[in-house]
Coordinates of C-alpha atoms in Angstrom, one line a residue:
Chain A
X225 CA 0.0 0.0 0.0
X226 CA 1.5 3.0 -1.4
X227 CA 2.4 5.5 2.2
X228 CA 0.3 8.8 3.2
X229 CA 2.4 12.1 2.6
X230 CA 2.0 14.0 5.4
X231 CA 3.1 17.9 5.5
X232 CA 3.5 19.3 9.0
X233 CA 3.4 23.0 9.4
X234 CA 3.2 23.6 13.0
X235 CA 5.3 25.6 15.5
X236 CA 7.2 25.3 17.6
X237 CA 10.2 23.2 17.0
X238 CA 9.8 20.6 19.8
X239 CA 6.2 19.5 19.2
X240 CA 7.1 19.7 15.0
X241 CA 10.0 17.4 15.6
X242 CA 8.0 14.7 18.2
X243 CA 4.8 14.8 16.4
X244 CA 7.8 14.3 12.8
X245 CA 8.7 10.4 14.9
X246 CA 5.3 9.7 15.8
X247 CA 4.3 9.5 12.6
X248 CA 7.6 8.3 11.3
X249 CA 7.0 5.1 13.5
X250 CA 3.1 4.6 12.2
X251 CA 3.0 2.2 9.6
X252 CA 1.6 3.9 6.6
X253 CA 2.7 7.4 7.5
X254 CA 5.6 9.3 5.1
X255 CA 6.4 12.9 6.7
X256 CA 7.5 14.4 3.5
X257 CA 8.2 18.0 4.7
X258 CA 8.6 19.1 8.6
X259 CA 8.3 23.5 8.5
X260 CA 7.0 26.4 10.4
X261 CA 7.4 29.0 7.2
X262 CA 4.4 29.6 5.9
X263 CA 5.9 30.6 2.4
X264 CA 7.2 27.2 1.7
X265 CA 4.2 25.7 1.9
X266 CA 2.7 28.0 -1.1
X267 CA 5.5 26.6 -3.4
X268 CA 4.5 22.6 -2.5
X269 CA 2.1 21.2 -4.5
X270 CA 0.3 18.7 -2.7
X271 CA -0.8 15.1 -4.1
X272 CA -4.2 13.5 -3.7
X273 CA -2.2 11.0 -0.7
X274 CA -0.9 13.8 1.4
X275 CA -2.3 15.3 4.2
X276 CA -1.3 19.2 5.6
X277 CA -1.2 19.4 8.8
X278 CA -1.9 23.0 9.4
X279 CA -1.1 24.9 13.0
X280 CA -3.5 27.6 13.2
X281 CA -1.1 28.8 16.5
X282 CA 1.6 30.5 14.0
X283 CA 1.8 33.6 14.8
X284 CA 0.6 36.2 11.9
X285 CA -1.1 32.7 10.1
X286 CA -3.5 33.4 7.3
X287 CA -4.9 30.4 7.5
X288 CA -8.2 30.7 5.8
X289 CA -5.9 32.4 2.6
X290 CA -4.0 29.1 3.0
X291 CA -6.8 27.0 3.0
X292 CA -8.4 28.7 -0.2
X293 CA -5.1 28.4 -1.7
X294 CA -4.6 24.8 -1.1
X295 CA -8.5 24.2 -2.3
X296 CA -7.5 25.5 -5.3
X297 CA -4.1 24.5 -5.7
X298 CA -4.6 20.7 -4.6
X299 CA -8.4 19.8 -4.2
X300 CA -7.4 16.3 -3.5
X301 CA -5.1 16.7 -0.6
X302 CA -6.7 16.7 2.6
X303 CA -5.9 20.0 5.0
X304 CA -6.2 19.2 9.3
X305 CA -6.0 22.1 11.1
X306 CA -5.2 22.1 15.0
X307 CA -5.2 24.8 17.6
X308 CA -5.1 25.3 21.2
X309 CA -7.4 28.4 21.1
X310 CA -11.1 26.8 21.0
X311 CA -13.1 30.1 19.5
X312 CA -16.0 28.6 17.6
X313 CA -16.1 31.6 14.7
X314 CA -12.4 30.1 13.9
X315 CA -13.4 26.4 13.9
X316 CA -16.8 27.4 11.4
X317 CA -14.3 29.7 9.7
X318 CA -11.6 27.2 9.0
X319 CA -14.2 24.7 7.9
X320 CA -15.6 26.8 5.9
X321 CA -12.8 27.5 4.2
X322 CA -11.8 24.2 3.2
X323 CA -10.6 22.4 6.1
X324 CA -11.4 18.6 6.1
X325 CA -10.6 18.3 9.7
X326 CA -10.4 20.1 12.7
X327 CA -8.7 19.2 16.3
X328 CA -7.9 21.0 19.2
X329 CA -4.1 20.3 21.0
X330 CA -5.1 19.2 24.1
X331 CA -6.0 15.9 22.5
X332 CA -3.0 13.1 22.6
X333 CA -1.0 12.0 19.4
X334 CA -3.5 8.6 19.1
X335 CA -6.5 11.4 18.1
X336 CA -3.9 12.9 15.5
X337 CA -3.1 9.6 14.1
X338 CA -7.4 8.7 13.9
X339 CA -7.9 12.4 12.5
X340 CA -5.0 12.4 9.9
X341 CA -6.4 8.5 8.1
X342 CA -9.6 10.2 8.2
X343 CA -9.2 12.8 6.4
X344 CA -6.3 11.0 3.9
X345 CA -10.2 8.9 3.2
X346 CA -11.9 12.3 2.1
X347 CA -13.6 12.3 5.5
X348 CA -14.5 15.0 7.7
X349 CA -13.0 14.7 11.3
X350 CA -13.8 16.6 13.8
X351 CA -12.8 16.1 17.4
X352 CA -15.6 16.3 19.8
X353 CA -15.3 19.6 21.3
X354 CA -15.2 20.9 17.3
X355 CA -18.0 18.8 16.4
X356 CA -20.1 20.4 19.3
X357 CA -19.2 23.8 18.3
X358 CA -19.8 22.9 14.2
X359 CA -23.1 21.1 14.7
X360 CA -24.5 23.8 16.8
X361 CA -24.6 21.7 20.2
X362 CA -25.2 24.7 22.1
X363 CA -27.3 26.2 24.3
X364 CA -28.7 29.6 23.8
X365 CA -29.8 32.0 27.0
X366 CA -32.1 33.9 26.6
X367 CA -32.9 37.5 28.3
X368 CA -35.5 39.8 27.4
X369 CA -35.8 38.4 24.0
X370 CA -32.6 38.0 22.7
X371 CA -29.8 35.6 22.6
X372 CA -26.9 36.8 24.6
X373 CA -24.9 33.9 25.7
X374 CA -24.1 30.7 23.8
X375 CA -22.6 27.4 25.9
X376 CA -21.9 24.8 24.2
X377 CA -23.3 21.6 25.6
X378 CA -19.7 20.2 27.5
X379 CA -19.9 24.0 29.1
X380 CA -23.3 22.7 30.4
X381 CA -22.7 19.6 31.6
X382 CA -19.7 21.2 33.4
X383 CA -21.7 24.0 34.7
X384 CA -23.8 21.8 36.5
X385 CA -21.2 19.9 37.7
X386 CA -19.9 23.0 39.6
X387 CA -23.0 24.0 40.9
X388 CA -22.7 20.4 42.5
X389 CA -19.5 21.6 44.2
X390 CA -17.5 19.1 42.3
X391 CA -13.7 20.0 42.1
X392 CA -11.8 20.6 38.7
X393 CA -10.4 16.9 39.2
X394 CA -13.8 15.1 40.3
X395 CA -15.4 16.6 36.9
X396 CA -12.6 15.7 34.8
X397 CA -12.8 12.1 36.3
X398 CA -16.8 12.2 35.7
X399 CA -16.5 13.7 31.7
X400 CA -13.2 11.4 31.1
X401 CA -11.5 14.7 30.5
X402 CA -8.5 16.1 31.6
X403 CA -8.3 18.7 33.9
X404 CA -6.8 21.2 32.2
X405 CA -9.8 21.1 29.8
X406 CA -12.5 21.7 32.7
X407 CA -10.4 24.5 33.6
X408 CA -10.6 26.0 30.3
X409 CA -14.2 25.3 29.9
X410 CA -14.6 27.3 33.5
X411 CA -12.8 29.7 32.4
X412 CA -14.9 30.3 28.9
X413 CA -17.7 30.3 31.4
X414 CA -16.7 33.0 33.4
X415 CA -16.4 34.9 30.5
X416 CA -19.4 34.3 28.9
X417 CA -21.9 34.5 31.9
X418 CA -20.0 37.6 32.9
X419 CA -19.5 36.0 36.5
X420 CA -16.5 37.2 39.0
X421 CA -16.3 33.6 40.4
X422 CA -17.5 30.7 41.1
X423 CA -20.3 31.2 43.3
X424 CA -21.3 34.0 40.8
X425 CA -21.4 31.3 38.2
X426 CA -23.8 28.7 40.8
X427 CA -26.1 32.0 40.8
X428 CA -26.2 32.8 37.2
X429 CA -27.2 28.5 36.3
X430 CA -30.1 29.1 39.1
X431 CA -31.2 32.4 37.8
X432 CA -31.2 30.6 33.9
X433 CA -32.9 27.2 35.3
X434 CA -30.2 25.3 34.1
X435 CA -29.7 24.1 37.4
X436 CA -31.7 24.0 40.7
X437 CA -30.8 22.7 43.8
Chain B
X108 CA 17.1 6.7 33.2
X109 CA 13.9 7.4 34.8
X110 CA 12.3 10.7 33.9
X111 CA 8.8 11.7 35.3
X112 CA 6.9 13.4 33.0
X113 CA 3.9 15.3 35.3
X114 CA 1.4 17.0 32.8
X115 CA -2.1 15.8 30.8
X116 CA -2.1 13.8 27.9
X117 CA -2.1 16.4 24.8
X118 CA 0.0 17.2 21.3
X119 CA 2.6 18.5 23.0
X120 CA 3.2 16.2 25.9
X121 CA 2.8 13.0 23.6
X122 CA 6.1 14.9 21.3
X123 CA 8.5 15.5 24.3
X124 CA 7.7 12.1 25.4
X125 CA 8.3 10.9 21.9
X126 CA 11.5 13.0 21.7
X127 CA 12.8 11.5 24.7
X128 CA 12.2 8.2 24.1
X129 CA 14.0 8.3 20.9
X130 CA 17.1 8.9 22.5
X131 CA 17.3 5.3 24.0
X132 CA 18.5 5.9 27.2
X133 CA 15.5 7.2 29.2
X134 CA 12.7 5.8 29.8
X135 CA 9.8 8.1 30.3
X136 CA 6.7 8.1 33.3
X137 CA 3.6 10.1 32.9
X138 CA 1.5 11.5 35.4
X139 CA -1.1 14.3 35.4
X140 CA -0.2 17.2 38.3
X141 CA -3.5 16.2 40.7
X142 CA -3.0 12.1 39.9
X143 CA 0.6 13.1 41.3
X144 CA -0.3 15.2 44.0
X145 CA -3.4 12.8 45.1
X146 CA -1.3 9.8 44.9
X147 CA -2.7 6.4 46.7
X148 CA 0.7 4.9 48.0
X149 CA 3.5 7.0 49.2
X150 CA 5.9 8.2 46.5
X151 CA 9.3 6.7 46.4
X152 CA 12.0 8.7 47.4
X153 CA 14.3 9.7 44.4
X154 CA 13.4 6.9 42.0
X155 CA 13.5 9.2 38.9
X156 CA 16.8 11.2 37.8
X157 CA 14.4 14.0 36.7
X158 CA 10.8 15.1 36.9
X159 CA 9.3 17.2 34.0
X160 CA 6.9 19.5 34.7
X161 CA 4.5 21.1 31.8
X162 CA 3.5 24.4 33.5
X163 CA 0.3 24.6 30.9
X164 CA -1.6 21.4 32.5
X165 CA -1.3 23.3 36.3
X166 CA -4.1 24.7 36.9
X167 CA -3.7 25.6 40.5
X168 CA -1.1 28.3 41.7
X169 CA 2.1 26.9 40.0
X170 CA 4.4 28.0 42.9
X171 CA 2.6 25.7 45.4
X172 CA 2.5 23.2 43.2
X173 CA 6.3 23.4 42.2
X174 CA 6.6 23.3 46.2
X175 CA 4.5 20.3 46.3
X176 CA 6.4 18.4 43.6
X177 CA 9.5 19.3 45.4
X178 CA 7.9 18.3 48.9
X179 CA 7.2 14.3 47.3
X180 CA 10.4 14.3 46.3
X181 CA 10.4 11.8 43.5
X182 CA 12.8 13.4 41.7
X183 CA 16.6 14.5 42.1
X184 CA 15.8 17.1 39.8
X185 CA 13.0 19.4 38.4
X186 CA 13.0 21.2 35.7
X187 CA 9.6 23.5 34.0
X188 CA 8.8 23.4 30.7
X189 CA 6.6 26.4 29.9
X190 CA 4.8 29.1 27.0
X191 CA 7.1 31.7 27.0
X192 CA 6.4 32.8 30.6
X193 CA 8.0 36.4 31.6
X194 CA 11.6 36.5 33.4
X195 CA 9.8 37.5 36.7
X196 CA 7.6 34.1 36.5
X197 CA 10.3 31.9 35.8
X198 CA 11.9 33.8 38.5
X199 CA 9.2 32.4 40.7
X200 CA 9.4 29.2 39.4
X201 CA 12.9 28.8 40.4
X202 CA 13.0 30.3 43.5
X203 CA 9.7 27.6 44.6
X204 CA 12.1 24.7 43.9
X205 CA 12.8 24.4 39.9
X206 CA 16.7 23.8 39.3
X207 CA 15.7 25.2 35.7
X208 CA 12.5 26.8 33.4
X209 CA 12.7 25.5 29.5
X210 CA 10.2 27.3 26.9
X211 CA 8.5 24.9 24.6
X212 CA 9.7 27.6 22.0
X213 CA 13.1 26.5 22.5
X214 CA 14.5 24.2 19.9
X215 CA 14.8 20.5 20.1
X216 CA 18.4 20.4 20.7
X217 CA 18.5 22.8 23.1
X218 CA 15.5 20.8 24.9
X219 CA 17.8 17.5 24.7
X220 CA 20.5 19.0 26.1
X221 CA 19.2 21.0 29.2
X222 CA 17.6 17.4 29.8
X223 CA 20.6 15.4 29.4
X224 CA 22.0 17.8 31.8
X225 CA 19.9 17.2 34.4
X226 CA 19.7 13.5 34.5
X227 CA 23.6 13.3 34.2
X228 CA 23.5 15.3 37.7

């Protein structure tokens, strides 16, 4: 079976060069060009059994130019683009734009490998937190008429889970998460319920009816 | 060697492992910052050369738990690996126990060196 090109444009050095013998050592996997510049990429041509992996964390990265670019440039080739920043208008917006497969970097190198076949097979792949934010698994709060806050339905689910005085580690142990992603989801809730802390966040789920104790 | 790698399972933890493995002559533990701090038995004194910590999976105060990772004591060494953090934080990381702060901006080299330092200690 002829091997999958894979293109790595990600930054910075250490995770380009680890994530370069990971794939190295998966059967089926050829990493034809290891970069961070941007420029190079425009002067690769990409073949219908390659793969770009795109870091949308470059600093200055035009990625949905990239993507429009590669579209036209190489239909075939499949483009995955990872990110630690979880904004939904970026995820839609990369997807949009051409992206066959999106996946945030708090996910282990297994999910890379699952998301990279998938989208070598002309398959969308999402990783769940994407998915939720693509598919419009969110939950719209309503106040005097008009949508002003939008959680997505993990936030929710950990929401609740706060107002049940779990700790960071007890919810990450419930959702099979890690802990560093409950923190960030508590985080994207304080900022979008406006809340100073936690207790302010208990109030604003009581006040909304998503929880009641 | 033993190194103790104490930080979540992600991209960037699954490549320094990788990275370090490759080398051949360390083998590599992993072990998120609460599974380490909330451990069942009682840690081993010193049974790894060097404990690894990625400052991005602490979500508590990282001084306390740069104290705490010093407190157990599994490790001869410890040394932070971290986003770019400003010269006063690394500054705080060192003087709460770290013998040295690494960005993950450095280069893979460097990286493998400032390691190979610390577990030749």
């Amino acid at each position: 079976m002829e091997p999958l090109d894979v293109l790595l444009v990600v930054q910075p050095q250490i995770l380009r060069d680890g994530i370069t013998k990971i794939l190295e050592e998966e059967s089926g996997f050829t990493v034809k060009y290891a970069t961070e510049n941007i420029q190079k990429l425009t002067q690769l041509s990409l073949s219908s059994k390659s793969v770009l992996v795109l870091d949308l964390d470059i600093p200055e990265i035009k990625a949905s130019e990239i993507l429009v670019q590669q579209a036209e440039n190489s239909p075939e080739a499949g483009i995955l683009a990872i990110s630690s920043e979880k904004n939904p208008d970026r995820v839609k917006n990369i997807i949009k734009a051409g992206a066959s497969g999106f996946l945030f970097k708090n996910r282990g190198a297994s999910v890379l490998i699952n998301a990279i076949k998938s989208v070598s097979e002309g398959k969308e792949y999402l990783c769940d937190e994407a998915q939720q934010i693509v598919s419009g698994q969110t939950h719209k709060l309503t106040i005097d008429g008009k949508n002003i806050i939008e959680l997505t339905k993990r936030e929710l689910e950990v929401l609740v889970l706060i107002c049940k005085e779990m700790t960071n580690r007890e919810i990450a142990e419930q959702l099979n998460i890690s802990v560093r992603t409950v923190d960030a989801h508590r985080r994207n809730l304080l900022q979008k319920t406006g809340a100073k802390n936690t207790a302010g966040m208990v109030k604003y789920a009581i006040k909304q009816h998503i929880y009641e104790p | 060697m033993r190194i103790l790698l104490i930080g979540d399972t992600c991209l960037q933890n699954d490549a320094v492992k990788k990275l370090l493995i490759s080398q051949g002559e360390w083998e590599i533990r992993q072990i998120t910052p609460s599974g380490l701090i909330n451990q069942d038995s009682s840690p081993v004194h010193n049974q790894f050369k060097l404990s690894l910590l990625d400052l991005s999976s602490v979500t508590d105060n990282f001084e306390e738990v740069i104290k705490t990772v010093r407190q157990i004591d599994m490790a001869a060494n410890l040394v932070i690996l971290h986003d770019n953090q400003p010269d006063d934080l690394t500054q705080k990381m060192l003087a709460a126990g770290a013998d040295h702060c690494l960005s993950t901006n450095a280069e893979t080299e460097e990286f493998i060196k400032t390691i190979s330092t610390y577990t030749e200690r």
